[in-house]
Amino acid sequence: MNGVKMMIYYFIKFRLANDKMVGKVQLDSATNQMIFEKAKQDFNRAGAKARTYKQIVKQTINSSSIDLILEVKKHIPSPTMCFRNYSKFIIDNYENIVKEWITTSGNFLRGIEVYEIDSPKLHCGNNVIEEKEMSNKDLIKAIVDLCMEVENKTTEDKKQRQWTITKIKDIVKEYYQ
């Protein structure tokens, strides 16, 4: 594809840095999921404007870990270091909930797994989804359904839908310029 900048994706798994709290805290409780969702939104707002574009395109909260797919425009030497403000947002805004989770040195999350992946669709939490070929007919139907959908369940769904549509437009524009 001429002129299309390919994104780079990293799979990152975090757990609490405080070893004493690992297993005691259910990260996937409703309250905790809301906290991590707010941190993701803040991260993405800042990442869209950052010198090096970065976005969390998938976030899966498990009982004792957080799985993220990070999208960036260029390779970064240490993807976990991008999440300092993610942790800081949580600590600053939800200190009353998370204060016991923080280590004495002030650490909140520890990256336990990081690797580059080909596509954000192939990795979903602990499951690796096999990529299967989509027919042209199914592709066109999926695009039409995406573009014509009028009801959005959440603001995040609306943002994700709009992001996807924009990406499709960018790809198609490359062939007609």
Phi, psi and omega in degrees: 000119183289126174075357181277123178277125179276137177277157177247138183238140176236137170266129181228131177245126177246154166222171178298140179287332181282102184302328181293335183264346179298128182091335178274329182261126176272097183297336184268014174295160183302315180297313182293323177298320178297318179299312181292328177293318178296320178296320177298314180299317178296316179302314182292324176299312181291321183294332179291333182259351186294160178303316174252108181306134175208140181217144169273113182264345175208136178223122178239120180263119176257176183298324182233009179209165177236123178256129182232149169245118181258131177252129178224160180276336178216159182303142175236142186293325182221089184304327181294333181293341178294345189262014176301314181289334175299309178295317181299319178302314181295313181296316182292324186262342183226034184305321182298334180269319190259358187303326180283347181276344186275141178286167179297334178275002176092008179277146183245305180243149177235126175287123182247349179205131179212128172201155179281142178235163181279325187211142179290344183279343184278341185240127182217098181059228180278349183266140170254121184268132177286134179276126177245153182292135178257134179288159178301319180298315179295322178298312180297318179298317180296319180293316178298314179301318180296314183287330185266350180301126181258334183259124176248136183285315181224167176298321180295320176298318180297316179297316181295319178298314181294321178299316180296314179300317179298317178299317179298315179300317181299319180293314181295321180304324182301330183274346184244016178254000000 
